[in-house]
PDB file of C-alpha atoms in Angstrom:
ATOM      1  CA  PRO A   1     169.977 180.569 114.133  1.00 60.00           C
ATOM      2  CA  ARG A   2     166.232 181.177 114.236  1.00 69.00           C
ATOM      3  CA  PRO A   3     165.765 181.925 110.493  1.00 69.00           C
ATOM      4  CA  ALA A   4     167.564 178.721 109.568  1.00 69.00           C
ATOM      5  CA  LEU A   5     165.931 176.575 112.208  1.00 73.00           C
ATOM      6  CA  TYR A   6     162.245 177.542 111.738  1.00 75.00           C
ATOM      7  CA  GLY A   7     161.849 180.392 109.368  1.00 75.00           C
ATOM      8  CA  ALA A   8     161.849 183.375 111.797  1.00 76.00           C
ATOM      9  CA  GLU A   9     161.763 186.738 110.016  1.00 82.00           C
ATOM     10  CA  TYR A  10     163.558 189.849 111.136  1.00 84.00           C
ATOM     11  CA  GLU A  11     163.457 193.479 110.111  1.00 89.00           C
ATOM     12  CA  ALA A  12     166.650 195.519 109.644  1.00 92.00           C
ATOM     13  CA  VAL A  13     167.100 199.299 110.224  1.00 91.00           C
ATOM     14  CA  LEU A  14     169.978 201.729 109.510  1.00 92.00           C
ATOM     15  CA  ALA A  15     171.242 202.951 112.837  1.00 87.00           C
ATOM     16  CA  ARG A  16     171.946 206.463 111.619  1.00 85.00           C
ATOM     17  CA  PRO A  17     169.561 209.146 110.211  1.00 83.00           C
ATOM     18  CA  SER A  18     169.272 208.978 106.459  1.00 82.00           C
ATOM     19  CA  GLY A  19     167.459 211.540 104.190  1.00 81.00           C
ATOM     20  CA  ASP A  20     167.460 208.913 101.437  1.00 78.00           C
ATOM     21  CA  SER A  21     163.948 207.538 100.786  1.00 81.00           C
ATOM     22  CA  GLU A  22     165.131 205.066  98.142  1.00 88.00           C
ATOM     23  CA  CYS A  23     164.747 201.393  99.150  1.00 91.00           C
ATOM     24  CA  LEU A  24     167.548 199.069  98.079  1.00 95.00           C
ATOM     25  CA  SER A  25     167.458 195.299  98.650  1.00 96.00           C
ATOM     26  CA  TYR A  26     170.193 193.833 100.799  1.00 95.00           C
ATOM     27  CA  ARG A  27     170.795 190.321 101.927  1.00 92.00           C
ATOM     28  CA  ILE A  28     171.924 190.463 105.642  1.00 89.00           C
ATOM     29  CA  VAL A  29     174.104 187.591 106.679  1.00 86.00           C
ATOM     30  CA  GLY A  30     176.347 186.687 109.615  1.00 79.00           C
ATOM     31  CA  LYS A  31     180.069 186.045 109.628  1.00 76.00           C
ATOM     32  CA  HIS A  32     179.989 182.290 109.068  1.00 73.00           C
ATOM     33  CA  CYS A  33     179.620 182.409 105.222  1.00 72.00           C
ATOM     34  CA  GLU A  34     177.150 179.501 105.234  1.00 75.00           C
ATOM     35  CA  GLU A  35     173.586 179.243 103.905  1.00 72.00           C
ATOM     36  CA  GLY A  36     172.133 178.937 107.389  1.00 75.00           C
ATOM     37  CA  ASP A  37     173.799 182.221 108.469  1.00 79.00           C
ATOM     38  CA  THR A  38     171.356 184.304 106.409  1.00 83.00           C
ATOM     39  CA  LEU A  39     169.311 186.565 108.766  1.00 83.00           C
ATOM     40  CA  ILE A  40     167.297 188.550 106.199  1.00 89.00           C
ATOM     41  CA  ARG A  41     167.045 187.443 102.519  1.00 89.00           C
ATOM     42  CA  SER A  42     165.784 190.890 101.293  1.00 93.00           C
ATOM     43  CA  ALA A  43     166.062 193.884 103.590  1.00 94.00           C
ATOM     44  CA  CYS A  44     164.726 197.257 102.315  1.00 94.00           C
ATOM     45  CA  LEU A  45     167.370 199.801 103.401  1.00 95.00           C
ATOM     46  CA  PRO A  46     168.672 203.111 102.054  1.00 94.00           C
ATOM     47  CA  LYS A  47     172.025 203.136 100.313  1.00 92.00           C
ATOM     48  CA  LEU A  48     174.651 201.794 102.744  1.00 93.00           C
ATOM     49  CA  SER A  49     178.228 202.902 103.207  1.00 91.00           C
ATOM     50  CA  PRO A  50     181.202 201.101 104.676  1.00 94.00           C
ATOM     51  CA  GLY A  51     181.067 201.244 108.463  1.00 92.00           C
ATOM     52  CA  ASP A  52     177.305 201.690 108.617  1.00 93.00           C
ATOM     53  CA  VAL A  53     175.665 199.937 111.516  1.00 90.00           C
ATOM     54  CA  ILE A  54     172.440 197.940 110.955  1.00 91.00           C
ATOM     55  CA  GLY A  55     170.038 197.037 113.745  1.00 87.00           C
ATOM     56  CA  ILE A  56     168.120 193.734 113.633  1.00 84.00           C
ATOM     57  CA  LEU A  57     164.953 194.406 115.492  1.00 80.00           C
ATOM     58  CA  VAL A  58     163.401 192.153 118.085  1.00 75.00           C
ATOM     59  CA  SER A  59     165.968 189.431 117.805  1.00 71.00           C
ATOM     60  CA  GLY A  60     167.882 189.961 121.043  1.00 61.00           C
ATOM     61  CA  ALA A  61     166.129 187.571 123.436  1.00 56.00           C
ATOM     62  CA  TYR A  62     166.192 184.705 120.938  1.00 58.00           C
ATOM     63  CA  GLN A  63     169.676 185.282 119.578  1.00 69.00           C
ATOM     64  CA  TYR A  64     171.317 185.634 122.968  1.00 75.00           C
ATOM     65  CA  ALA A  65     169.558 182.604 124.309  1.00 76.00           C
ATOM     66  CA  MET A  66     170.558 180.615 121.260  1.00 75.00           C
ATOM     67  CA  ARG A  67     174.083 181.860 121.035  1.00 78.00           C
ATOM     68  CA  SER A  68     177.070 179.620 120.410  1.00 77.00           C
ATOM     69  CA  ASN A  69     180.656 179.956 119.851  1.00 78.00           C
ATOM     70  CA  TYR A  70     180.547 178.242 116.332  1.00 77.00           C
ATOM     71  CA  ASN A  71     183.929 178.655 114.635  1.00 79.00           C
ATOM     72  CA  HIS A  72     185.278 179.882 117.897  1.00 81.00           C
ATOM     73  CA  LEU A  73     183.946 183.374 117.424  1.00 82.00           C
ATOM     74  CA  PRO A  74     183.298 185.630 120.527  1.00 86.00           C
ATOM     75  CA  ASN A  75     179.719 186.704 121.066  1.00 86.00           C
ATOM     76  CA  PRO A  76     178.777 190.383 120.673  1.00 84.00           C
ATOM     77  CA  ALA A  77     177.604 192.729 123.419  1.00 87.00           C
ATOM     78  CA  VAL A  78     173.850 192.827 124.198  1.00 86.00           C
ATOM     79  CA  VAL A  79     172.543 196.425 124.159  1.00 85.00           C
ATOM     80  CA  HIS A  80     169.090 197.453 125.300  1.00 86.00           C
ATOM     81  CA  VAL A  81     167.687 200.591 123.651  1.00 84.00           C
ATOM     82  CA  ALA A  82     164.725 202.445 125.123  1.00 89.00           C
ATOM     83  CA  ASP A  83     163.510 206.007 125.080  1.00 93.00           C
ATOM     84  CA  GLY A  84     166.429 207.226 122.954  1.00 88.00           C
ATOM     85  CA  GLN A  85     169.087 205.784 125.287  1.00 93.00           C
ATOM     86  CA  SER A  86     171.169 202.631 124.967  1.00 91.00           C
ATOM     87  CA  PHE A  87     172.573 200.434 127.786  1.00 94.00           C
ATOM     88  CA  VAL A  88     175.097 197.605 127.531  1.00 96.00           C
ATOM     89  CA  VAL A  89     173.451 194.746 129.476  1.00 94.00           C
ATOM     90  CA  VAL A  90     175.962 192.027 128.559  1.00 92.00           C
ATOM     91  CA  ASP A  91     179.556 192.694 127.761  1.00 95.00           C
ATOM     92  CA  ARG A  92     181.196 191.554 124.449  1.00 92.00           C
ATOM     93  CA  GLU A  93     183.106 188.382 124.744  1.00 92.00           C
ATOM     94  CA  THR A  94     186.811 188.372 124.048  1.00 94.00           C
ATOM     95  CA  LEU A  95     189.098 185.603 122.757  1.00 91.00           C
ATOM     96  CA  GLU A  96     190.479 185.337 126.178  1.00 94.00           C
ATOM     97  CA  ASP A  97     186.949 184.660 127.524  1.00 93.00           C
ATOM     98  CA  LEU A  98     186.581 181.811 124.987  1.00 89.00           C
ATOM     99  CA  ILE A  99     189.826 180.096 125.759  1.00 91.00           C
ATOM    100  CA  ALA A 100     189.789 180.736 129.586  1.00 92.00           C
ATOM    101  CA  LYS A 101     188.615 177.154 130.391  1.00 90.00           C
ATOM    102  CA  GLU A 102     190.625 175.353 127.779  1.00 88.00           C
ATOM    103  CA  ARG A 103     193.622 173.189 128.823  1.00 88.00           C
ATOM    104  CA  PRO A 104     196.508 171.852 126.803  1.00 85.00           C
ATOM    105  CA  PHE A 105     196.114 168.306 125.461  1.00 83.00           C
ATOM    106  CA  PRO A 106     198.055 166.061 127.873  1.00 82.00           C
ATOM    107  CA  HIS A 107     199.736 163.828 125.227  1.00 81.00           C
ATOM    108  CA  PRO A 108     201.819 164.649 122.163  1.00 79.00           C
ATOM    109  CA  ILE A 109     199.686 164.814 119.025  1.00 79.00           C
ATOM    110  CA  ARG A 110     200.647 162.392 116.336  1.00 80.00           C
ATOM    111  CA  LYS A 111     199.786 162.215 112.646  1.00 80.00           C
ATOM    112  CA  ALA A 112     197.224 159.825 111.372  1.00 80.00           C
ATOM    113  CA  GLY A 113     198.739 156.372 110.965  1.00 78.00           C
ATOM    114  CA  GLN A 114     201.676 157.205 113.223  1.00 76.00           C
ATOM    115  CA  GLU A 115     202.330 154.620 115.987  1.00 75.00           C
ATOM    116  CA  ALA A 116     201.831 155.732 119.556  1.00 67.00           C
ATOM    117  CA  ALA A 117     205.039 156.005 121.496  1.00 62.00           C
ATOM    118  CA  SER A 118     205.520 153.064 123.734  1.00 60.00           C
ATOM    119  CA  GLY A 119     205.762 153.852 127.377  1.00 55.00           C
ATOM    120  CA  SER A 120     207.442 151.897 130.071  1.00 48.00           C
TER     121      SER A 120
END
């Protein structure tokens, strides 16, 4: 959300070694398919292949703190990387995590304009 809210800029890196020195321009976006979900408008990366993982540098503290479940999507894991090692510090959310606190609506749902059932 930071780029959309106040113009924060991020850098992207390919998470695998690449001998390709060519720089191609990619737009990095999230999964919401909305203008405000653009993370990087023009990222310089080598040629990408399906399944490649891209790291967005120095965004973790802000993204985790500003996370939401917009469109009812689970949040990703948070991974700390230091000295060539990675550590999961927050587990990935599951759909079960998202709906764990939800309860069924107590009354039958009716269509717009439909009269409510009269009770005694």
